[in-house]
CSV table of C-alpha atoms in Angstrom, one decimal:
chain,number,residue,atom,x,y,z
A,249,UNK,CA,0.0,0.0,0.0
A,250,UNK,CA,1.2,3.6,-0.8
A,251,UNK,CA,2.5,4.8,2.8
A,252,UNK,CA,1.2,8.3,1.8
A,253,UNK,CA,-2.2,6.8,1.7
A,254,UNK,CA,-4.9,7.4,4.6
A,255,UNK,CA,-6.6,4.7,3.3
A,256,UNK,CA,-8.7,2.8,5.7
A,257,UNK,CA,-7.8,5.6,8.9
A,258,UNK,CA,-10.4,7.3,11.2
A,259,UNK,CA,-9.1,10.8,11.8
A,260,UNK,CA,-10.5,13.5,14.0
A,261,UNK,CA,-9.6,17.3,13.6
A,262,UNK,CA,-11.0,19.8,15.5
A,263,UNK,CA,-11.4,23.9,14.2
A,264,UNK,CA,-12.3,21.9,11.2
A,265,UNK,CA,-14.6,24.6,10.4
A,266,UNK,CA,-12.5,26.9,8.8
A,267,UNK,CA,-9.0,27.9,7.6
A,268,UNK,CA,-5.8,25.1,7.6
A,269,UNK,CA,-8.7,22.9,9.6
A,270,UNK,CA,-10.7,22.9,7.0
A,271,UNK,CA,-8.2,22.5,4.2
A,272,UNK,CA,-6.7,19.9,6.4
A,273,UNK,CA,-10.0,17.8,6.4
A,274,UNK,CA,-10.8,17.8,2.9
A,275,UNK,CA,-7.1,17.0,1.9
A,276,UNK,CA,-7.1,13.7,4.0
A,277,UNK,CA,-10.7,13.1,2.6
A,278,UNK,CA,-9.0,13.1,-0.5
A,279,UNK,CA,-6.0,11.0,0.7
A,280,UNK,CA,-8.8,8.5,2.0
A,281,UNK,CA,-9.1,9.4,5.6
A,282,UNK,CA,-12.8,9.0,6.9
A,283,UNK,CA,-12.7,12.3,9.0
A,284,UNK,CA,-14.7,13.3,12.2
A,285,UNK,CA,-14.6,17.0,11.7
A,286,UNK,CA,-15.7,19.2,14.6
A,287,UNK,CA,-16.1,23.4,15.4
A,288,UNK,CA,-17.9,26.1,16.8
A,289,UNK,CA,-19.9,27.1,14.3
A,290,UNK,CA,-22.7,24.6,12.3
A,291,UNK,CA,-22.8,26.5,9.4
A,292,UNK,CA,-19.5,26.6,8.6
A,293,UNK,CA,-19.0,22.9,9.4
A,294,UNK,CA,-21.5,21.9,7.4
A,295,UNK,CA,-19.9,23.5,4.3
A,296,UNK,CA,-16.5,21.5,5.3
A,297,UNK,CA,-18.5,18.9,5.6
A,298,UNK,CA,-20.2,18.9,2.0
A,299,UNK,CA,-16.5,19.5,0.8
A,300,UNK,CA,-15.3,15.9,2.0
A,301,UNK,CA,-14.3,13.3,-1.1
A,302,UNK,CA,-15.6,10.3,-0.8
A,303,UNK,CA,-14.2,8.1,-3.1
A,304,UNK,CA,-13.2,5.3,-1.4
A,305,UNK,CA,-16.7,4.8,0.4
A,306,UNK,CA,-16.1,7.1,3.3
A,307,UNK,CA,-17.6,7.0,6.2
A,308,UNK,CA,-17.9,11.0,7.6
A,309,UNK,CA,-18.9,12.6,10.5
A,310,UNK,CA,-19.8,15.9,12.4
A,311,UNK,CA,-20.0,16.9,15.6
A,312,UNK,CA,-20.4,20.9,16.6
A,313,UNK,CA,-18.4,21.8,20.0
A,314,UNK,CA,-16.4,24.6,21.8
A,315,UNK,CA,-13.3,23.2,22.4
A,316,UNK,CA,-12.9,25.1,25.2
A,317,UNK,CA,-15.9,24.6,27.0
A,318,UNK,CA,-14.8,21.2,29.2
A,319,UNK,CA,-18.0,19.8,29.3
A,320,UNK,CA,-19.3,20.0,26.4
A,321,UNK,CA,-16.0,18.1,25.6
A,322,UNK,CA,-15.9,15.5,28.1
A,323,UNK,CA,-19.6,14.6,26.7
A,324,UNK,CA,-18.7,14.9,22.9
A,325,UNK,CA,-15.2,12.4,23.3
A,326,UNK,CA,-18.2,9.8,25.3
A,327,UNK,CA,-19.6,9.2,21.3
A,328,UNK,CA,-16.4,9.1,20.1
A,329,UNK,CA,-13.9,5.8,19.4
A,330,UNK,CA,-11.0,4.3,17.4
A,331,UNK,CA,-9.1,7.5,16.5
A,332,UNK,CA,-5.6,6.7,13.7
A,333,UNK,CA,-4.8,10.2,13.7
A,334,UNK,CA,-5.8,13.8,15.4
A,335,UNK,CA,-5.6,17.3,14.1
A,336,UNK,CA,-5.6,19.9,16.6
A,337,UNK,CA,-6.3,23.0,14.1
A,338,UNK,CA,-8.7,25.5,16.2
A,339,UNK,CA,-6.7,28.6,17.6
A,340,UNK,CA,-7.4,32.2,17.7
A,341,UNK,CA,-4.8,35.0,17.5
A,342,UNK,CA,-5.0,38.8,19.5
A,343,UNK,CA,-3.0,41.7,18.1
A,344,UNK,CA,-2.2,44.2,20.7
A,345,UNK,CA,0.8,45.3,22.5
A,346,UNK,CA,1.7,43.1,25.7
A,347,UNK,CA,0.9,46.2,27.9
A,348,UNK,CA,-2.8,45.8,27.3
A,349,UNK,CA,-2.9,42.5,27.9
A,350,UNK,CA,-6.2,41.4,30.1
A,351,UNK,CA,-6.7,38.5,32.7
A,352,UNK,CA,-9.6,37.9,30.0
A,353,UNK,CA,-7.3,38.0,27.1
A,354,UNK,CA,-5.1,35.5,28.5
A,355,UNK,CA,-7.7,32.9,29.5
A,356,UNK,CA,-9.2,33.0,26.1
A,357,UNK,CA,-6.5,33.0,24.0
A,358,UNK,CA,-4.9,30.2,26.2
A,359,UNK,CA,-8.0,28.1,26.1
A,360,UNK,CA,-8.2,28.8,22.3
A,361,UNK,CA,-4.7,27.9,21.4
A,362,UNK,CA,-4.0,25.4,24.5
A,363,UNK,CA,-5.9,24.3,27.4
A,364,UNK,CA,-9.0,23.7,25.4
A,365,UNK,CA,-6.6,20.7,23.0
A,366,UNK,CA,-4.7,19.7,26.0
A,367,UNK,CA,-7.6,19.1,27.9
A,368,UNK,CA,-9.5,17.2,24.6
A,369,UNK,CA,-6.3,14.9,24.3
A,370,UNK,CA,-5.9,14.2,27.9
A,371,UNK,CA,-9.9,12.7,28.0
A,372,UNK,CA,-8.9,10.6,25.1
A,373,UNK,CA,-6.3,9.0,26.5
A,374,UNK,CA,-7.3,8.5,29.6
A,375,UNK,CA,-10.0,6.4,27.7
A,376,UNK,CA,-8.1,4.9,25.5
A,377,UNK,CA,-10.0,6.2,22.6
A,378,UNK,CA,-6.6,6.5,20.0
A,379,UNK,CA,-5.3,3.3,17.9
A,380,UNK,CA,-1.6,1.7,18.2
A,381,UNK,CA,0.5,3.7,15.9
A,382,UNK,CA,-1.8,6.8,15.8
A,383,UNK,CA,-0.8,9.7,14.8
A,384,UNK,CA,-1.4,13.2,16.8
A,385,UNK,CA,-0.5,16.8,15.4
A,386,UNK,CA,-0.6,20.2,16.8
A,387,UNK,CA,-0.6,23.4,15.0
A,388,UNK,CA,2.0,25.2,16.3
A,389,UNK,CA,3.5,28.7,14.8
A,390,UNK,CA,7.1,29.8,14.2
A,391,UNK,CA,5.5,32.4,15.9
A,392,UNK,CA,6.8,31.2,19.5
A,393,UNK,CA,9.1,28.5,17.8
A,394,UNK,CA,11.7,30.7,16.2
A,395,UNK,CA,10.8,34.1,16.1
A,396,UNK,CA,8.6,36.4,17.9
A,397,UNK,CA,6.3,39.1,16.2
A,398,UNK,CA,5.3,42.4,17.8
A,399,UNK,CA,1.8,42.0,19.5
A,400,UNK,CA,1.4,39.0,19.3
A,401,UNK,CA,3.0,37.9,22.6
A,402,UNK,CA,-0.4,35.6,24.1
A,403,UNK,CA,-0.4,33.4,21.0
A,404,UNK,CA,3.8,33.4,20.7
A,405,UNK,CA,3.6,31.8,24.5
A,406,UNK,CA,0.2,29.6,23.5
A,407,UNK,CA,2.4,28.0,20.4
A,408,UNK,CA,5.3,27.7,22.6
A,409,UNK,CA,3.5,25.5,25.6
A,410,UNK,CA,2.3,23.3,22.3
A,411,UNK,CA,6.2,22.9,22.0
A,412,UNK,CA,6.8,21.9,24.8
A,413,UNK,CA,3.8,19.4,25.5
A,414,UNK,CA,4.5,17.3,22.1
A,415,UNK,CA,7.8,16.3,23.2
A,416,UNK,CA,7.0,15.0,26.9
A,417,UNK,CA,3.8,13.6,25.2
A,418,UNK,CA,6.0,12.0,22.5
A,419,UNK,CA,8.2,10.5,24.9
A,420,UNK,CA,4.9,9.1,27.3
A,421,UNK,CA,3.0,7.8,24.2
A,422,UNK,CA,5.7,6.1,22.9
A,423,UNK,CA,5.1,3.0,24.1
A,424,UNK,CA,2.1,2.9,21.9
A,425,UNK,CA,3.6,3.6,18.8
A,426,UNK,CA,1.4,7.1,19.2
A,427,UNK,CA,3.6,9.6,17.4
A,428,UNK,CA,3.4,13.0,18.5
A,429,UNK,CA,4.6,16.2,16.3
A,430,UNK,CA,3.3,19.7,15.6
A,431,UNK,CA,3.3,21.7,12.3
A,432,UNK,CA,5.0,25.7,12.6
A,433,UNK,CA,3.6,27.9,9.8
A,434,UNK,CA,4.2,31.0,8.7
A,435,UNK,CA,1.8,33.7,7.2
A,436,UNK,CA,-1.1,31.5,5.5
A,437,UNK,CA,-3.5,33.0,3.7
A,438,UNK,CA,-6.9,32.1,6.1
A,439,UNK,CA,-9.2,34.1,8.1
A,440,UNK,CA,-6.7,34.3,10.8
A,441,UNK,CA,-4.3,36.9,7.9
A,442,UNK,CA,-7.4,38.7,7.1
A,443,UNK,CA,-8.4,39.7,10.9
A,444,UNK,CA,-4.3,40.5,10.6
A,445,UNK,CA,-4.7,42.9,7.9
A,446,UNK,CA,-7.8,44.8,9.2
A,447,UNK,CA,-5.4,45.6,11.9
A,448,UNK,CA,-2.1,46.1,10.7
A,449,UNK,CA,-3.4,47.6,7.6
A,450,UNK,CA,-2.6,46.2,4.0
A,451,UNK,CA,0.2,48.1,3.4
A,452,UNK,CA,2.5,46.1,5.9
A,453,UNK,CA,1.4,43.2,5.1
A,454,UNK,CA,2.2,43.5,2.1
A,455,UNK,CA,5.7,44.7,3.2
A,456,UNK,CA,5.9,41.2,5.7
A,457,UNK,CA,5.2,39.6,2.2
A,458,UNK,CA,8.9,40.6,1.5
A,459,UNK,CA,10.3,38.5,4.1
A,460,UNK,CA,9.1,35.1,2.3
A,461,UNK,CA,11.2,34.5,-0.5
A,462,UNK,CA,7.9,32.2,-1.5
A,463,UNK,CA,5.3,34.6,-0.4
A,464,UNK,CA,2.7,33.7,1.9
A,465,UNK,CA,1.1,30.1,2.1
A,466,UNK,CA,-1.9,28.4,1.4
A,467,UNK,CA,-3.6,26.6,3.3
A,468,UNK,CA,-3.1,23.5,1.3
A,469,UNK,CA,0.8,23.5,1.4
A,470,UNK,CA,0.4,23.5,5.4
A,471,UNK,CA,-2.1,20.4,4.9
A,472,UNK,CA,0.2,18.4,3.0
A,473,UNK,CA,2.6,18.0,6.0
A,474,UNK,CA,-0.1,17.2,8.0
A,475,UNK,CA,-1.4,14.4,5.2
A,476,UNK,CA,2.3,13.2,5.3
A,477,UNK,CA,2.3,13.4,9.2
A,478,UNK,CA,-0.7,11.6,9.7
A,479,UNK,CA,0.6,8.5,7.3
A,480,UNK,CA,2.7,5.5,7.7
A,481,UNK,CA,5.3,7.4,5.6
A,482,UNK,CA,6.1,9.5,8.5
A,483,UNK,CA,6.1,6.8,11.0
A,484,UNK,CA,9.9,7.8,12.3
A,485,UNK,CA,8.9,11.1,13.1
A,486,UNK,CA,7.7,11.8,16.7
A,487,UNK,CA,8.5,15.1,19.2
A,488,UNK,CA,9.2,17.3,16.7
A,489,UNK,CA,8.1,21.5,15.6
A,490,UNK,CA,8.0,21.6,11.9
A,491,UNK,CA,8.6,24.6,10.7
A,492,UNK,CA,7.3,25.4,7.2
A,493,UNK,CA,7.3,29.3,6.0
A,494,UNK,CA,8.1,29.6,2.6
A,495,UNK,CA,11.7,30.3,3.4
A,496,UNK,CA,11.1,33.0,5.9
A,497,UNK,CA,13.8,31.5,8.2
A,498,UNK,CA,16.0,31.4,5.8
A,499,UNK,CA,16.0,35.2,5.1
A,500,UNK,CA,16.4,36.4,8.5
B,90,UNK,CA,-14.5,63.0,24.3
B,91,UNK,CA,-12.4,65.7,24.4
B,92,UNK,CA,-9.2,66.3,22.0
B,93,UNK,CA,-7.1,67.2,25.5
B,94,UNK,CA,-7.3,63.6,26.9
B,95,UNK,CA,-7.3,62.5,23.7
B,96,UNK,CA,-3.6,63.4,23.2
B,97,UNK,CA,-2.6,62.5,26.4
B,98,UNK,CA,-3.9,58.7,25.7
B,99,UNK,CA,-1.6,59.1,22.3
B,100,UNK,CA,1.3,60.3,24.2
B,101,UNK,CA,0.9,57.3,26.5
B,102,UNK,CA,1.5,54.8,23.8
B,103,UNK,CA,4.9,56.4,22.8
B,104,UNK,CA,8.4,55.6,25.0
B,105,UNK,CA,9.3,59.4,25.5
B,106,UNK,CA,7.7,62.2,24.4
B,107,UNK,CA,6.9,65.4,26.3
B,108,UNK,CA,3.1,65.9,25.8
B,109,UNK,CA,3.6,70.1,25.5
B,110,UNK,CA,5.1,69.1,22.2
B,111,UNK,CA,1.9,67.5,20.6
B,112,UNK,CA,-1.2,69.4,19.3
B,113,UNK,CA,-3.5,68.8,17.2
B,114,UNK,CA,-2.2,69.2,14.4
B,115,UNK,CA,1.1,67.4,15.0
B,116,UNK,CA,1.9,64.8,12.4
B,117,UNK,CA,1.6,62.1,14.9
B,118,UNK,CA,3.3,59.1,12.8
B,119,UNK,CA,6.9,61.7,12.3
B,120,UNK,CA,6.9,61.8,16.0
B,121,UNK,CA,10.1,60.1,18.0
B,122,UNK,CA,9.5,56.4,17.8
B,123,UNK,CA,6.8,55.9,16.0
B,124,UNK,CA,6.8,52.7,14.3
B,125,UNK,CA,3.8,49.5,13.6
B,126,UNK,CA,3.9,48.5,17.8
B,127,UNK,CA,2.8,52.3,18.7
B,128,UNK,CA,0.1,52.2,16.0
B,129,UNK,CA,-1.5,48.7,17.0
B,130,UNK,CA,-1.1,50.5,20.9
B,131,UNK,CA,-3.2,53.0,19.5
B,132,UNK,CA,-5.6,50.2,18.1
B,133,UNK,CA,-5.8,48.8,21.9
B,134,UNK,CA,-5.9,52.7,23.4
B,135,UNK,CA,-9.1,53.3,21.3
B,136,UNK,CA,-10.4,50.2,22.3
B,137,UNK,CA,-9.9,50.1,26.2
B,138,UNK,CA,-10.1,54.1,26.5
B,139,UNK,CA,-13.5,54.7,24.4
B,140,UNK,CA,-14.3,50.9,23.2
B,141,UNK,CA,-14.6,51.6,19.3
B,142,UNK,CA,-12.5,49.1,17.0
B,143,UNK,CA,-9.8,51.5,15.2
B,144,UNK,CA,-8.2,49.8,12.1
B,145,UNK,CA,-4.5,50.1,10.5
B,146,UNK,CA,-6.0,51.6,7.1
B,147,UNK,CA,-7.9,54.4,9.4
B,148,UNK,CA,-4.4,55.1,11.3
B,149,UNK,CA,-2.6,54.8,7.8
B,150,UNK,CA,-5.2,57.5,6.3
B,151,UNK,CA,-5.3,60.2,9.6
B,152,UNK,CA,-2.4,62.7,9.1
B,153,UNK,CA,-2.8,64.5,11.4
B,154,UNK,CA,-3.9,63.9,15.7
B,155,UNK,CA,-6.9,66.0,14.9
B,156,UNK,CA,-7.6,63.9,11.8
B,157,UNK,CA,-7.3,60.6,14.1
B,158,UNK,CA,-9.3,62.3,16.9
B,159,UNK,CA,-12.3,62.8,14.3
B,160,UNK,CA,-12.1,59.3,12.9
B,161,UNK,CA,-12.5,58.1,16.5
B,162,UNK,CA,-15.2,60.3,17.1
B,163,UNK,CA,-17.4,59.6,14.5
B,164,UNK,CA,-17.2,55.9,15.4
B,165,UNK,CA,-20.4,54.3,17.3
C-alpha cells in the first residue's frame, strides 16, 4: 500500500470549520481518511462537511463543539472511538501590545490555542480512545518556535506551551507507537491573515510579504505535511516543531 | 471625548515624548518612535479608552492627531 495513503484511517480534527482545519479535512478526505470534523460554528462545518471526497466509500462525521468549554467536551469524546490520527487545528490570534494585555485575554486565548486541545487529548487517552501507531499533530506557529512578532505575545507563549507538550507527550505515548509532532507555519493566507490585515493595515502586510522568498502560504501546502504526518510514511517522526514558512527563516 | 485627553492617551503609547510638544495638528506618525507597535497601541488605546474598534488603514489615512481624533469620534 502507498505509505502516503490514509486509506482505511479514522481521523479527527478539531477547528475543522474553517481555515488550515478545513483544508486539512478535505485534503485527507482526498488521501482516503474517513474524517470526524468538529467546530464552533454549524454553518460553517456543514460546508466543510459537503466538501469531504468520498471516493473510497467514506464514512464522515460531524460533531459541533467549543473546544474550550470542558463539558461539552468530556460529553462529545463519550460518542467518540477508534481514533488513527488527530488534528488539533482551532486557535485564535489577538493583536495588541503586551501592555494591554487582560486576565480575559489570557484565559481565552490560552483556552483557544491550549488548554481547550490539551484538555480534549488528555480525556482521550485516559480512555483509551486512539489506535496503536496513531498519529497526533498540533498546529504550532514559528510564531513562539523561532521568532517572535510584535503583539502578538499571548499566542507566541500559546504555540510555545504546544512545543513543549509534544515532546514530553512523545516521549509518554511512545510505548504505543502514538507519534506525536506539531506543524509551525508561517503567514497562511486564512481568516486568521485577514483579521491581521484589518489591523495592521494592507500596506504592511504587504511589506511582511517581502520576508518570504515564496510569499505567503496556502492553506493547502500546510495540509500536506499534516497528510504526510498523519501516514505511515512518516512513522519515524515523533516530538518534533515543523517549521514550514516559505523560506522565511532562511531570510532572517 | 475631548481632544485634551485625547492626546494625552496618544502620548501614552509612545516611549518618551513630552506631551507640551503634541497638538492637534502634530503629524503624529513623524513623531520620535513611531513605528507598527505604537500604531497597534493606538488600536488597543481606542479600544480600552473609548471601546470603538480603530483599524491600520484608518491610522494609515489620519495625518494629522486631529484627523485621528475625528475618525474616533465619528465611530459608534
Amino acid at each position: 500500500m502507498n505509505p502516503f495513503s490514509l486509506e482505511g484511517k479514522k481521523i479527527l480534527i478539531t477547528g475543522a470549520s474553517s481555515g488550515i482545519g478545513r483544508t486539512v479535512a478535505i485534503e485527507a478526505s482526498l488521501a482516503g481518511a474517513n474524517i470526524v470534523i468538529c467546530g464552533r460554528n454549524s454553518e460553517r462545518l456543514n460546508k466543510t462537511f459537503d466538501l469531504l471526497h468520498r471516493i473510497y466509500n467514506q464514512r464522515h462525521e460531524r460533531i459541533v463543539f467549543d473546544l474550550a468549554d470542558e463539558l461539552a467536551t468530556s460529553a462529545t469524546i463519550h460518542q467518540l472511538s477508534d481514533f488513527d490520527g488527530i488534528v488539533f487545528a482551532a486557535g485564535s490570534d489577538l493583536i495588541q501590545p503586551f501592555s494591554f494585555t487582560t486576565s480575559q485575554q489570557l484565559k481565552s486565548i490560552m483556552d483557544d490555542n491550549f488548554t481547550g486541545q490539551v484538555l480534549m487529548l488528555q480525556k482521550l487517552i485516559k480512555t483509551k480512545k486512539i489506535n496503536q501507531g496513531a498519529s497526533i499533530v498540533f498546529f504550532s506557529s514559528v510564531n513562539g518556535t523561532s521568532i517572535g512578532s510584535k503583539g502578538h505575545s499571548l499566542y507566541a507563549a500559546a504555540k510555545g506551551a504546544i512545543n513543549g507538550l509534544v515532546r514530553v507527550l512523545a516521549n509518554e505515548l511512545s510505548k504505543k507507537k502514538i507519534r506525536v509532532n506539531a506543524i509551525a507555519p508561517g503567514m497562511v493566507e486564512t481568516g486568521l491573515m485577514k483579521m491581521n490585515e484589518e489591523i495592521v493595515s494592507q500596506e504592511l502586510l504587504e511589506e511582511h510579504r517581502k520576508d518570504y522568498p515564496l510569499g505567503f502560504g496556502r492553506p493547502e501546502d500546510v495540509a500536506y505535511l499534516c497528510i504526510y504526518l498523519l501516514s505511515t510514511a512518516s512513522v519515524w517522526m515523533t516530538g518534533q516543531s515543523i517549521t514550514i514558512d516559505g523560506g522565511l527563516g532562511i531570510n532572517r | 471625548m475631548n481632544i485634551e485627553k485625547f492626546i494625552k492617551h496618544l502620548v501614552e503609547q509612545f516611549d518618551e515624548i513630552d506631551p507640551a510638544d503634541v497638538s492637534p495638528t502634530t503629524k503624529f506618525k513623524e513623531l520620535d518612535g513611531w513605528d507598527s507597535l505604537v500604531a497597534i497601541s493606538l488600536i488597543a488605546m481606542v479600544d480600552a479608552e473609548y471601546g470603538k474598534k480603530l483599524t491600520g488603514d484608518e491610522i494609515r489615512k489620519a495625518q494629522s492627531v486631529s484627523d485621528l481624533f475625528e475618525i474616533v469620534k465619528s465611530k459608534n
